[in-house]
Amino acid sequence: MTPSAPLPTGLDEAAHGCLVAGFTGTTTVPDPLKRLIDRGLGGVILFTRNVRDAEQVRVLTDTLRALRPDLIVAIDNEGGGIGHLVSADAPDVPGSYALGVADDSELTARCADALAGHLATLGITASYAPVADLQHHPRNPIVRTRAFGAEPALAARHLRAWIAATERRGVASCAKHFPGHGGTETDSHHGMAVDPRPYDELRADFEPFRAAVDAGVPMIMSAHVVFPALDPERPATLSRRILGDLLRHELDFDGVLVSDALEMKAIADRYGEAAGARIALAAGADQVVVAVPDLEVTLACRDAVLGALRDGVLAEERVWEAAGRVRRLAGRYAAPAAAVAGWDTGAGLAAARRAVRLSGVPAAVRGAHLVDLFPSPHPALNWGGEDLLTALRAVDPAATGTAVTGEPEDPDALAGRLVRETGEAPLAVATCDAALHPWQARLRDALLSRRPDAVRIDTGLPEGGALCSYGRGRVNMRALAEALTGV
């Protein structure tokens, strides 16, 4: 085949099947995306930008499938504060860490069932969840309460429950981010993450993925993380050693291996999205995700893959293999269920209540002045920025307070003002991962120096507070408010 020759129709379609594209729009499909779908695009990924309400989402997914019935329509749907379907009436469930703290596999299954049932009503049949990473590095900035916990056995049993419940709804689940993102100090959205641990220490992180494979998970997502003990040259997404030797052969996974988004800086800054697509497929990925709505980026990735096929840099056999797995996935999951049964609407709050931990809190703190400190929402994860004060006032209308979402110019002056506003009322100070955001610790300590009787609350991982919710989803906030007020 000469470099300028067009690819055979079947191979061109197979190569397009290895792509998952993001796009802009809530009611119409952009023309470039239509052309990609016509040539065999394997899937699309929806974000908040594609969501207005539930009825609109279902019309959009029906429109997409009218263009190609075997198109996989996917979304990130982890629960807790991570999700894009709030305006589409998404069920409220806590994040995975709270489910691990509650440690009731049946309750986890009920929460996963609610999420999957809701997706099915919207015509979304693939969920890039659950997180199978273990959260064990105290300064990890990206996994944290998205994980079920730090223990492999605990994560494994909740992964099995989640995957089985999602499967019963006819929705594809996806364990991520292989072989684990929980041992890094860098968020791969922002730069190359490295896990320097030796192989013997890494083995524990493989076990939740092994459990997911044994549970029949149909998809696994790779991590943009370098593991020197596994492959000192390339991140997992681009590593044949990790995707092939470890995942395919040692863990015996034969489902669809999908990359994390290629525009993340761990890939884009060092390799570029287009080269990342080509290398990932050559290394063993079956689909590569380009989540940004700029379809020119997707087209550049597509062109790099087609060019590599023409040049012989990317083996045709590798693309046929990947496309075959994608076709099998689509055959099982592309079409949404004709009818969707209801789900347990109370499971999420029940789990969040079970997860709250208390230490030394009075029986009821009423009429408190709450200072809620938390970072700005992560732009990729689209956490909604739920605040604790709203939940607290729902159960205690006498409560007052303020939310602080960024570093103040003068923490000491702000602390003085907030204490004056509190007056004689009880003071509660909530932080979210203050160890990662030192401004929170400075403001919290300035408040406590003035009011040592203040109740400390942790809304992320525990940091010495009297209460901890293990997450900032809406039901986490509600459960915290109930625990504080004794409701």
CSV table of C-alpha atoms in Angstrom, one decimal:
chain,number,residue,atom,x,y,z
A,1,MET,CA,0.0,0.0,0.0
A,2,THR,CA,1.5,3.4,-1.0
A,3,PRO,CA,1.5,6.2,1.6
A,4,SER,CA,-1.0,8.2,-0.5
A,5,ALA,CA,-3.4,5.4,-1.2
A,6,PRO,CA,-6.7,5.4,0.6
A,7,LEU,CA,-7.4,2.8,3.1
A,8,PRO,CA,-9.8,0.0,2.2
A,9,THR,CA,-13.3,0.9,3.4
A,10,GLY,CA,-13.4,-1.8,6.1
A,11,LEU,CA,-10.0,-0.8,7.6
A,12,ASP,CA,-11.0,2.9,7.5
A,13,GLU,CA,-14.2,2.1,9.4
A,14,ALA,CA,-12.2,-0.1,11.8
A,15,ALA,CA,-9.8,2.8,12.6
A,16,HIS,CA,-12.7,5.2,13.2
A,17,GLY,CA,-14.2,2.7,15.6
A,18,CYS,CA,-11.1,3.1,17.8
A,19,LEU,CA,-12.0,6.8,18.5
A,20,VAL,CA,-14.3,8.3,21.1
A,21,ALA,CA,-15.1,12.0,20.6
A,22,GLY,CA,-16.4,14.8,22.7
A,23,PHE,CA,-18.4,17.6,21.1
A,24,THR,CA,-20.5,20.8,21.8
A,25,GLY,CA,-24.2,20.8,21.6
A,26,THR,CA,-27.4,19.8,23.3
A,27,THR,CA,-29.8,19.4,20.5
A,28,THR,CA,-27.9,19.2,17.2
A,29,VAL,CA,-24.9,17.1,16.1
A,30,PRO,CA,-22.1,19.1,14.5
A,31,ASP,CA,-21.4,18.3,10.9
A,32,PRO,CA,-17.8,17.2,11.5
A,33,LEU,CA,-19.1,14.7,14.1
A,34,LYS,CA,-21.7,13.5,11.6
A,35,ARG,CA,-19.0,12.7,9.1
A,36,LEU,CA,-17.0,10.9,11.7
A,37,ILE,CA,-20.0,8.8,12.7
A,38,ASP,CA,-20.7,8.1,9.0
A,39,ARG,CA,-17.2,6.7,8.7
A,40,GLY,CA,-17.5,4.4,11.7
A,41,LEU,CA,-16.8,6.5,14.9
A,42,GLY,CA,-16.8,4.1,17.8
A,43,GLY,CA,-18.3,6.4,20.5
A,44,VAL,CA,-19.1,9.8,21.9
A,45,ILE,CA,-18.6,11.1,25.4
A,46,LEU,CA,-21.1,13.5,26.9
A,47,PHE,CA,-20.3,16.3,29.4
A,48,THR,CA,-22.2,18.9,31.3
A,49,ARG,CA,-22.0,21.0,28.1
A,50,ASN,CA,-24.3,18.5,26.4
A,51,VAL,CA,-26.8,18.4,29.2
A,52,ARG,CA,-29.8,20.7,29.8
A,53,ASP,CA,-32.4,18.4,31.2
A,54,ALA,CA,-33.4,14.7,31.1
A,55,GLU,CA,-35.8,15.0,28.1
A,56,GLN,CA,-33.2,16.9,26.0
A,57,VAL,CA,-30.5,14.3,26.8
A,58,ARG,CA,-32.7,11.4,25.6
A,59,VAL,CA,-33.6,13.3,22.4
A,60,LEU,CA,-29.8,13.9,21.8
A,61,THR,CA,-28.9,10.2,22.4
A,62,ASP,CA,-31.7,9.1,20.1
A,63,THR,CA,-30.5,11.6,17.4
A,64,LEU,CA,-27.0,10.2,17.7
A,65,ARG,CA,-28.2,6.6,17.3
A,66,ALA,CA,-30.3,7.5,14.4
A,67,LEU,CA,-27.0,8.4,12.6
A,68,ARG,CA,-25.4,5.1,13.7
A,69,PRO,CA,-27.2,2.5,15.8
A,70,ASP,CA,-24.0,0.9,17.0
A,71,LEU,CA,-22.5,4.1,18.3
A,72,ILE,CA,-21.5,3.9,22.0
A,73,VAL,CA,-22.8,6.8,24.0
A,74,ALA,CA,-20.7,7.2,27.2
A,75,ILE,CA,-20.3,9.6,30.2
A,76,ASP,CA,-18.3,9.8,33.4
A,77,ASN,CA,-20.8,8.8,36.1
A,78,GLU,CA,-19.0,8.1,39.4
A,79,GLY,CA,-21.5,9.5,41.8
A,80,GLY,CA,-20.7,11.8,44.7
A,81,GLY,CA,-19.5,15.2,43.5
A,82,ILE,CA,-18.3,13.7,40.2
A,83,GLY,CA,-20.9,13.9,37.5
A,84,HIS,CA,-22.4,15.8,34.6
A,85,LEU,CA,-26.1,15.0,35.0
A,86,VAL,CA,-27.3,17.1,37.9
A,87,SER,CA,-29.6,19.1,35.6
A,88,ALA,CA,-30.9,15.9,34.2
A,89,ASP,CA,-32.2,14.7,37.6
A,90,ALA,CA,-29.3,12.4,38.4
A,91,PRO,CA,-29.8,10.2,41.5
A,92,ASP,CA,-27.9,11.5,44.6
A,93,VAL,CA,-25.4,9.0,45.8
A,94,PRO,CA,-22.2,9.5,47.7
A,95,GLY,CA,-18.7,9.1,46.2
A,96,SER,CA,-17.0,5.7,46.3
A,97,TYR,CA,-14.9,6.4,49.4
A,98,ALA,CA,-18.0,6.9,51.5
A,99,LEU,CA,-19.4,3.7,50.1
A,100,GLY,CA,-16.2,2.0,51.2
A,101,VAL,CA,-16.5,3.5,54.7
A,102,ALA,CA,-20.1,2.2,55.0
A,103,ASP,CA,-18.7,-1.1,53.7
A,104,ASP,CA,-22.0,-2.6,52.7
A,105,SER,CA,-21.7,-4.2,49.3
A,106,GLU,CA,-25.5,-4.5,48.9
A,107,LEU,CA,-25.8,-0.7,49.6
A,108,THR,CA,-23.1,0.0,47.0
A,109,ALA,CA,-25.0,-2.2,44.5
A,110,ARG,CA,-28.2,-0.2,45.2
A,111,CYS,CA,-26.3,3.1,44.5
A,112,ALA,CA,-24.7,1.8,41.4
A,113,ASP,CA,-28.1,0.5,40.2
A,114,ALA,CA,-29.7,3.9,40.7
A,115,LEU,CA,-26.9,5.6,38.6
A,116,ALA,CA,-27.1,2.9,35.9
A,117,GLY,CA,-30.9,2.9,35.8
A,118,HIS,CA,-30.9,6.7,35.3
A,119,LEU,CA,-28.4,6.4,32.5
A,120,ALA,CA,-30.5,3.8,30.8
A,121,THR,CA,-33.5,6.2,30.8
A,122,LEU,CA,-31.4,8.8,29.1
A,123,GLY,CA,-30.1,6.4,26.4
A,124,ILE,CA,-26.6,6.5,27.8
A,125,THR,CA,-25.2,2.9,27.9
A,126,ALA,CA,-21.6,3.2,28.9
A,127,SER,CA,-20.3,4.7,32.1
A,128,TYR,CA,-16.6,5.4,32.7
A,129,ALA,CA,-16.9,4.3,36.3
A,130,PRO,CA,-16.1,2.9,38.8
A,131,VAL,CA,-12.7,4.1,40.0
A,132,ALA,CA,-10.6,1.1,40.9
A,133,ASP,CA,-7.6,3.1,42.1
A,134,LEU,CA,-6.4,2.7,45.7
A,135,GLN,CA,-6.1,6.0,47.6
A,136,HIS,CA,-3.0,5.6,49.7
A,137,HIS,CA,-0.7,8.5,49.0
A,138,PRO,CA,-1.6,11.4,51.4
A,139,ARG,CA,-0.8,14.0,48.8
A,140,ASN,CA,-2.5,12.4,45.9
A,141,PRO,CA,-4.5,15.3,44.3
A,142,ILE,CA,-6.9,13.5,42.0
A,143,VAL,CA,-8.1,10.1,43.4
A,144,ARG,CA,-8.9,10.7,47.0
A,145,THR,CA,-12.6,10.2,47.8
A,146,ARG,CA,-13.2,8.9,44.2
A,147,ALA,CA,-11.7,5.6,45.3
A,148,PHE,CA,-13.4,3.0,47.5
A,149,GLY,CA,-10.5,3.1,49.9
A,150,ALA,CA,-6.9,2.1,50.4
A,151,GLU,CA,-7.3,-1.7,51.0
A,152,PRO,CA,-7.3,-4.0,47.9
A,153,ALA,CA,-9.9,-6.4,49.4
A,154,LEU,CA,-12.3,-3.7,50.3
A,155,ALA,CA,-12.1,-2.0,46.9
A,156,ALA,CA,-12.4,-5.4,45.2
A,157,ARG,CA,-15.7,-6.3,46.9
A,158,HIS,CA,-17.3,-2.9,46.2
A,159,LEU,CA,-16.1,-3.0,42.6
A,160,ARG,CA,-17.7,-6.4,42.1
A,161,ALA,CA,-21.0,-5.1,43.5
A,162,TRP,CA,-20.9,-2.0,41.3
A,163,ILE,CA,-20.0,-3.8,38.1
A,164,ALA,CA,-22.7,-6.5,38.6
A,165,ALA,CA,-25.4,-3.9,39.4
A,166,THR,CA,-24.5,-1.8,36.3
A,167,GLU,CA,-24.4,-4.9,34.1
A,168,ARG,CA,-27.9,-5.9,35.2
A,169,ARG,CA,-29.1,-2.6,33.7
A,170,GLY,CA,-27.5,-3.3,30.4
A,171,VAL,CA,-25.0,-0.5,30.9
A,172,ALA,CA,-21.2,-1.0,30.4
A,173,SER,CA,-19.0,-0.2,33.3
A,174,CYS,CA,-15.4,0.8,33.1
A,175,ALA,CA,-12.7,0.2,35.9
A,176,LYS,CA,-10.2,3.0,35.9
A,177,HIS,CA,-7.3,4.1,35.9
A,178,PHE,CA,-5.1,1.0,35.2
A,179,PRO,CA,-2.8,0.1,36.8
A,180,GLY,CA,-3.6,2.7,39.5
A,181,HIS,CA,-3.4,6.5,40.0
A,182,GLY,CA,-3.5,6.5,43.8
A,183,GLY,CA,0.2,6.5,44.4
A,184,THR,CA,1.1,9.8,42.6
A,185,GLU,CA,1.5,13.4,43.8
A,186,THR,CA,0.5,14.8,40.4
A,187,ASP,CA,-2.9,15.1,38.7
A,188,SER,CA,-2.3,13.8,35.2
A,189,HIS,CA,-4.8,16.4,33.9
A,190,HIS,CA,-2.1,18.9,34.7
A,191,GLY,CA,1.2,17.1,34.1
A,192,MET,CA,3.0,13.8,33.9
A,193,ALA,CA,2.3,11.8,37.0
A,194,VAL,CA,5.0,9.3,38.2
A,195,ASP,CA,4.5,6.5,40.7
A,196,PRO,CA,8.1,5.6,41.9
A,197,ARG,CA,7.2,2.6,44.0
A,198,PRO,CA,9.0,-0.7,43.4
A,199,TYR,CA,7.1,-3.6,41.8
A,200,ASP,CA,6.3,-5.4,45.0
A,201,GLU,CA,4.5,-2.4,46.4
A,202,LEU,CA,2.6,-1.8,43.1
A,203,ARG,CA,1.1,-5.3,43.1
A,204,ALA,CA,-1.6,-4.3,45.7
A,205,ASP,CA,-2.9,-1.7,43.2
A,206,PHE,CA,-3.4,-4.4,40.6
A,207,GLU,CA,-5.7,-6.4,42.7
A,208,PRO,CA,-8.9,-4.3,42.4
A,209,PHE,CA,-8.5,-4.4,38.6
A,210,ARG,CA,-8.0,-8.2,38.8
A,211,ALA,CA,-11.3,-8.4,40.7
A,212,ALA,CA,-13.0,-6.2,38.1
A,213,VAL,CA,-11.8,-8.5,35.4
A,214,ASP,CA,-13.0,-11.5,37.3
A,215,ALA,CA,-16.4,-9.8,37.7
A,216,GLY,CA,-16.6,-9.4,33.9
A,217,VAL,CA,-16.0,-5.7,33.6
A,218,PRO,CA,-16.4,-4.9,29.9
A,219,MET,CA,-14.1,-1.9,29.8
A,220,ILE,CA,-10.9,-0.7,31.6
A,221,MET,CA,-9.4,2.8,31.3
A,222,SER,CA,-5.7,3.3,31.4
A,223,ALA,CA,-3.8,5.9,33.5
A,224,HIS,CA,-1.5,8.6,32.1
A,225,VAL,CA,1.0,7.6,34.8
A,226,VAL,CA,4.7,6.5,34.5
A,227,PHE,CA,5.6,3.5,36.6
A,228,PRO,CA,9.4,3.2,36.4
A,229,ALA,CA,9.2,-0.3,37.9
A,230,LEU,CA,7.0,-1.4,35.0
A,231,ASP,CA,8.1,0.8,32.1
A,232,PRO,CA,10.5,3.6,32.8
A,233,GLU,CA,10.0,5.2,29.4
A,234,ARG,CA,6.3,5.7,28.8
A,235,PRO,CA,3.0,6.3,30.8
A,236,ALA,CA,0.7,3.3,31.0
A,237,THR,CA,-1.6,4.6,28.3
A,238,LEU,CA,1.3,4.3,25.8
A,239,SER,CA,3.1,1.3,27.2
A,240,ARG,CA,2.9,-2.1,25.5
A,241,ARG,CA,4.5,-3.6,28.6
A,242,ILE,CA,1.7,-2.4,30.9
A,243,LEU,CA,-1.3,-2.7,28.5
A,244,GLY,CA,-0.1,-5.9,26.9
A,245,ASP,CA,2.1,-7.9,29.3
A,246,LEU,CA,0.4,-6.9,32.5
A,247,LEU,CA,-3.3,-6.3,31.6
A,248,ARG,CA,-3.9,-8.6,28.7
A,249,HIS,CA,-1.6,-11.5,29.7
A,250,GLU,CA,-1.2,-11.4,33.5
A,251,LEU,CA,-4.7,-10.2,34.3
A,252,ASP,CA,-6.3,-11.9,31.3
A,253,PHE,CA,-8.5,-9.0,30.3
A,254,ASP,CA,-10.1,-9.3,26.8
A,255,GLY,CA,-12.6,-6.4,27.0
A,256,VAL,CA,-12.2,-2.9,25.6
A,257,LEU,CA,-9.2,-1.1,26.8
A,258,VAL,CA,-9.9,2.7,26.6
A,259,SER,CA,-7.5,5.5,27.1
A,260,ASP,CA,-8.0,8.4,29.5
A,261,ALA,CA,-8.6,11.6,27.6
A,262,LEU,CA,-5.7,12.4,25.3
A,263,GLU,CA,-5.9,16.2,25.8
A,264,MET,CA,-4.8,15.8,29.4
A,265,LYS,CA,-1.4,17.4,29.8
A,266,ALA,CA,0.4,14.2,30.7
A,267,ILE,CA,-0.1,13.2,27.1
A,268,ALA,CA,-0.7,16.4,25.2
A,269,ASP,CA,2.3,18.4,26.5
A,270,ARG,CA,4.9,15.6,26.0
A,271,TYR,CA,3.6,13.7,23.0
A,272,GLY,CA,0.6,15.7,21.5
A,273,GLU,CA,-2.8,14.2,21.2
A,274,ALA,CA,-2.3,12.9,17.6
A,275,ALA,CA,0.9,11.0,18.4
A,276,GLY,CA,-0.7,9.9,21.7
A,277,ALA,CA,-3.6,8.3,19.7
A,278,ARG,CA,-1.2,6.4,17.4
A,279,ILE,CA,1.1,5.2,20.2
A,280,ALA,CA,-1.8,4.2,22.5
A,281,LEU,CA,-3.4,2.0,19.8
A,282,ALA,CA,0.0,0.5,18.9
A,283,ALA,CA,0.6,-0.3,22.6
A,284,GLY,CA,-2.7,-2.1,23.0
A,285,ALA,CA,-5.5,0.3,23.6
A,286,ASP,CA,-8.7,-0.4,21.7
A,287,GLN,CA,-10.3,3.1,21.9
A,288,VAL,CA,-8.7,6.5,22.5
A,289,VAL,CA,-10.8,9.3,24.1
A,290,VAL,CA,-10.6,12.9,22.8
A,291,ALA,CA,-12.9,14.6,25.3
A,292,VAL,CA,-12.4,18.2,24.3
A,293,PRO,CA,-15.3,19.6,22.1
A,294,ASP,CA,-12.9,20.9,19.5
A,295,LEU,CA,-13.4,18.3,16.8
A,296,GLU,CA,-10.3,19.5,15.0
A,297,VAL,CA,-8.3,17.7,17.7
A,298,THR,CA,-10.3,14.5,17.1
A,299,LEU,CA,-9.7,14.8,13.4
A,300,ALA,CA,-6.0,15.3,13.9
A,301,CYS,CA,-5.9,12.1,16.0
A,302,ARG,CA,-7.9,10.3,13.4
A,303,ASP,CA,-5.5,11.4,10.6
A,304,ALA,CA,-2.5,10.4,12.7
A,305,VAL,CA,-4.0,6.9,13.0
A,306,LEU,CA,-4.8,6.6,9.3
A,307,GLY,CA,-1.4,7.9,8.4
A,308,ALA,CA,0.3,5.4,10.6
A,309,LEU,CA,-1.7,2.6,9.0
A,310,ARG,CA,-0.7,3.8,5.5
A,311,ASP,CA,3.0,4.0,6.5
A,312,GLY,CA,3.0,0.6,8.2
A,313,VAL,CA,3.9,2.2,11.6
A,314,LEU,CA,0.6,0.9,13.0
A,315,ALA,CA,-0.1,-2.7,12.2
A,316,GLU,CA,-3.4,-3.4,10.5
A,317,GLU,CA,-3.8,-6.5,12.7
A,318,ARG,CA,-3.7,-4.3,15.8
A,319,VAL,CA,-6.5,-2.1,14.5
A,320,TRP,CA,-8.6,-5.1,13.4
A,321,GLU,CA,-8.2,-6.6,16.9
A,322,ALA,CA,-9.2,-3.4,18.6
A,323,ALA,CA,-12.1,-2.8,16.3
A,324,GLY,CA,-13.3,-6.4,16.9
A,325,ARG,CA,-13.5,-5.7,20.6
A,326,VAL,CA,-15.3,-2.4,20.1
A,327,ARG,CA,-17.9,-4.2,17.9
A,328,ARG,CA,-18.5,-6.8,20.6
A,329,LEU,CA,-18.9,-4.0,23.1
A,330,ALA,CA,-21.4,-2.2,20.9
A,331,GLY,CA,-23.3,-5.4,20.2
A,332,ARG,CA,-23.9,-5.8,23.9
A,333,TYR,CA,-24.4,-2.2,25.0
A,334,ALA,CA,-25.0,0.2,22.2
A,335,ALA,CA,-28.8,-0.1,22.2
A,336,PRO,CA,-30.6,1.3,25.3
A,337,ALA,CA,-33.2,-0.8,27.1
A,338,ALA,CA,-36.7,-0.5,25.8
A,339,ALA,CA,-38.1,-0.2,29.3
A,340,VAL,CA,-36.3,0.8,32.5
A,341,ALA,CA,-37.5,-0.2,36.0
A,342,GLY,CA,-37.3,2.2,38.9
A,343,TRP,CA,-34.5,2.3,41.4
A,344,ASP,CA,-34.1,2.9,45.1
A,345,THR,CA,-34.1,6.7,45.5
A,346,GLY,CA,-33.1,6.5,49.1
A,347,ALA,CA,-30.0,4.4,48.8
A,348,GLY,CA,-27.6,7.3,48.4
A,349,LEU,CA,-28.6,9.2,51.5
A,350,ALA,CA,-28.7,5.9,53.5
A,351,ALA,CA,-25.1,5.2,52.4
A,352,ALA,CA,-24.0,8.8,53.1
A,353,ARG,CA,-25.5,8.6,56.6
A,354,ARG,CA,-23.7,5.3,57.3
A,355,ALA,CA,-20.4,6.9,56.2
A,356,VAL,CA,-20.3,9.9,58.5
A,357,ARG,CA,-17.9,9.5,61.3
A,358,LEU,CA,-18.2,11.5,64.6
A,359,SER,CA,-15.7,12.1,67.4
A,360,GLY,CA,-16.5,14.3,70.3
A,361,VAL,CA,-19.4,16.2,68.8
A,362,PRO,CA,-22.1,17.4,71.2
A,363,ALA,CA,-25.5,15.7,70.8
A,364,ALA,CA,-26.8,18.6,68.7
A,365,VAL,CA,-25.3,21.9,67.5
A,366,ARG,CA,-28.1,24.2,66.6
A,367,GLY,CA,-28.0,27.8,65.2
A,368,ALA,CA,-24.3,27.4,64.3
A,369,HIS,CA,-22.3,29.8,62.2
A,370,LEU,CA,-20.6,27.7,59.6
A,371,VAL,CA,-17.5,28.6,57.7
A,372,ASP,CA,-17.2,26.1,54.8
A,373,LEU,CA,-13.8,26.1,53.1
A,374,PHE,CA,-13.3,24.1,49.9
A,375,PRO,CA,-11.4,24.4,46.6
A,376,SER,CA,-12.9,25.5,43.3
A,377,PRO,CA,-14.4,22.7,41.2
A,378,HIS,CA,-12.1,20.6,39.1
A,379,PRO,CA,-12.7,21.7,35.5
A,380,ALA,CA,-12.5,18.2,34.0
A,381,LEU,CA,-14.5,16.4,36.7
A,382,ASN,CA,-17.2,19.0,36.9
A,383,TRP,CA,-17.9,18.7,40.6
A,384,GLY,CA,-20.8,21.0,41.3
A,385,GLY,CA,-19.3,22.9,44.2
A,386,GLU,CA,-22.1,21.8,46.7
A,387,ASP,CA,-21.8,23.8,49.9
A,388,LEU,CA,-22.5,22.5,53.4
A,389,LEU,CA,-24.3,25.7,54.5
A,390,THR,CA,-27.2,25.0,52.1
A,391,ALA,CA,-27.6,21.5,53.5
A,392,LEU,CA,-27.3,22.8,57.1
A,393,ARG,CA,-29.9,25.4,56.7
A,394,ALA,CA,-32.3,22.9,55.2
A,395,VAL,CA,-32.3,21.1,58.6
A,396,ASP,CA,-31.6,24.1,60.8
A,397,PRO,CA,-33.0,27.4,59.4
A,398,ALA,CA,-31.3,29.3,62.2
A,399,ALA,CA,-27.9,28.4,60.9
A,400,THR,CA,-25.8,31.1,59.3
A,401,GLY,CA,-22.4,31.2,57.7
A,402,THR,CA,-20.3,31.6,54.6
A,403,ALA,CA,-18.5,29.6,51.9
A,404,VAL,CA,-14.9,30.4,51.0
A,405,THR,CA,-13.7,28.8,47.8
A,406,GLY,CA,-10.3,30.4,47.3
A,407,GLU,CA,-7.4,31.8,49.1
A,408,PRO,CA,-8.3,35.1,50.8
A,409,GLU,CA,-5.9,38.1,50.6
A,410,ASP,CA,-5.6,38.3,54.4
A,411,PRO,CA,-6.7,35.1,56.2
A,412,ASP,CA,-6.2,36.7,59.6
A,413,ALA,CA,-8.4,39.6,58.9
A,414,LEU,CA,-11.0,37.4,57.4
A,415,ALA,CA,-10.9,35.1,60.4
A,416,GLY,CA,-11.5,38.1,62.7
A,417,ARG,CA,-14.5,39.3,60.7
A,418,LEU,CA,-16.0,35.8,60.6
A,419,VAL,CA,-15.6,35.4,64.3
A,420,ARG,CA,-17.3,38.8,64.9
A,421,GLU,CA,-20.1,37.7,62.7
A,422,THR,CA,-20.5,34.5,64.7
A,423,GLY,CA,-21.0,36.4,68.0
A,424,GLU,CA,-22.1,34.0,70.7
A,425,ALA,CA,-23.4,31.3,68.3
A,426,PRO,CA,-21.6,28.0,68.0
A,427,LEU,CA,-18.9,28.1,65.3
A,428,ALA,CA,-18.3,25.2,62.9
A,429,VAL,CA,-15.3,25.2,60.5
A,430,ALA,CA,-15.3,22.8,57.6
A,431,THR,CA,-12.4,22.1,55.3
A,432,CYS,CA,-11.9,19.9,52.3
A,433,ASP,CA,-8.4,18.4,51.9
A,434,ALA,CA,-6.7,21.2,53.7
A,435,ALA,CA,-3.4,19.4,53.4
A,436,LEU,CA,-3.5,20.0,49.7
A,437,HIS,CA,-4.7,23.5,50.0
A,438,PRO,CA,-2.7,25.3,52.6
A,439,TRP,CA,-4.9,28.4,52.5
A,440,GLN,CA,-7.6,26.4,54.1
A,441,ALA,CA,-5.4,25.3,56.9
A,442,ARG,CA,-4.2,28.9,57.6
A,443,LEU,CA,-7.8,30.2,57.7
A,444,ARG,CA,-9.0,27.3,59.8
A,445,ASP,CA,-6.2,27.7,62.3
A,446,ALA,CA,-6.8,31.5,62.5
A,447,LEU,CA,-10.4,30.8,63.3
A,448,LEU,CA,-9.6,28.1,65.9
A,449,SER,CA,-7.1,30.4,67.6
A,450,ARG,CA,-10.0,32.8,68.3
A,451,ARG,CA,-12.6,30.2,68.9
A,452,PRO,CA,-10.9,27.0,70.2
A,453,ASP,CA,-14.4,25.6,71.0
A,454,ALA,CA,-15.3,25.6,67.3
A,455,VAL,CA,-16.4,22.2,65.8
A,456,ARG,CA,-14.0,21.0,63.1
A,457,ILE,CA,-15.5,19.2,60.1
A,458,ASP,CA,-13.7,17.4,57.3
A,459,THR,CA,-15.6,17.1,54.0
A,460,GLY,CA,-12.8,15.2,52.2
A,461,LEU,CA,-10.5,12.6,53.7
A,462,PRO,CA,-10.2,12.8,57.5
A,463,GLU,CA,-7.8,15.4,58.9
A,464,GLY,CA,-8.5,15.5,62.6
A,465,GLY,CA,-12.0,16.9,62.5
A,466,ALA,CA,-14.8,15.9,64.9
A,467,LEU,CA,-17.0,14.9,61.9
A,468,CYS,CA,-16.0,13.5,58.5
A,469,SER,CA,-18.2,12.9,55.4
A,470,TYR,CA,-15.6,11.4,53.0
A,471,GLY,CA,-16.9,13.4,50.1
A,472,ARG,CA,-18.8,16.5,49.0
A,473,GLY,CA,-21.8,15.1,47.1
A,474,ARG,CA,-25.2,16.5,48.0
A,475,VAL,CA,-26.1,13.5,50.1
A,476,ASN,CA,-22.8,13.7,51.9
A,477,MET,CA,-23.6,17.3,52.8
A,478,ARG,CA,-27.1,16.4,54.0
A,479,ALA,CA,-25.8,13.6,56.1
A,480,LEU,CA,-23.2,15.9,57.7
A,481,ALA,CA,-25.8,18.5,58.5
A,482,GLU,CA,-28.0,15.9,60.2
A,483,ALA,CA,-25.1,14.6,62.2
A,484,LEU,CA,-24.1,18.1,63.4
A,485,THR,CA,-27.6,19.1,64.4
A,486,GLY,CA,-28.7,15.8,65.8
A,487,VAL,CA,-31.6,15.6,63.3
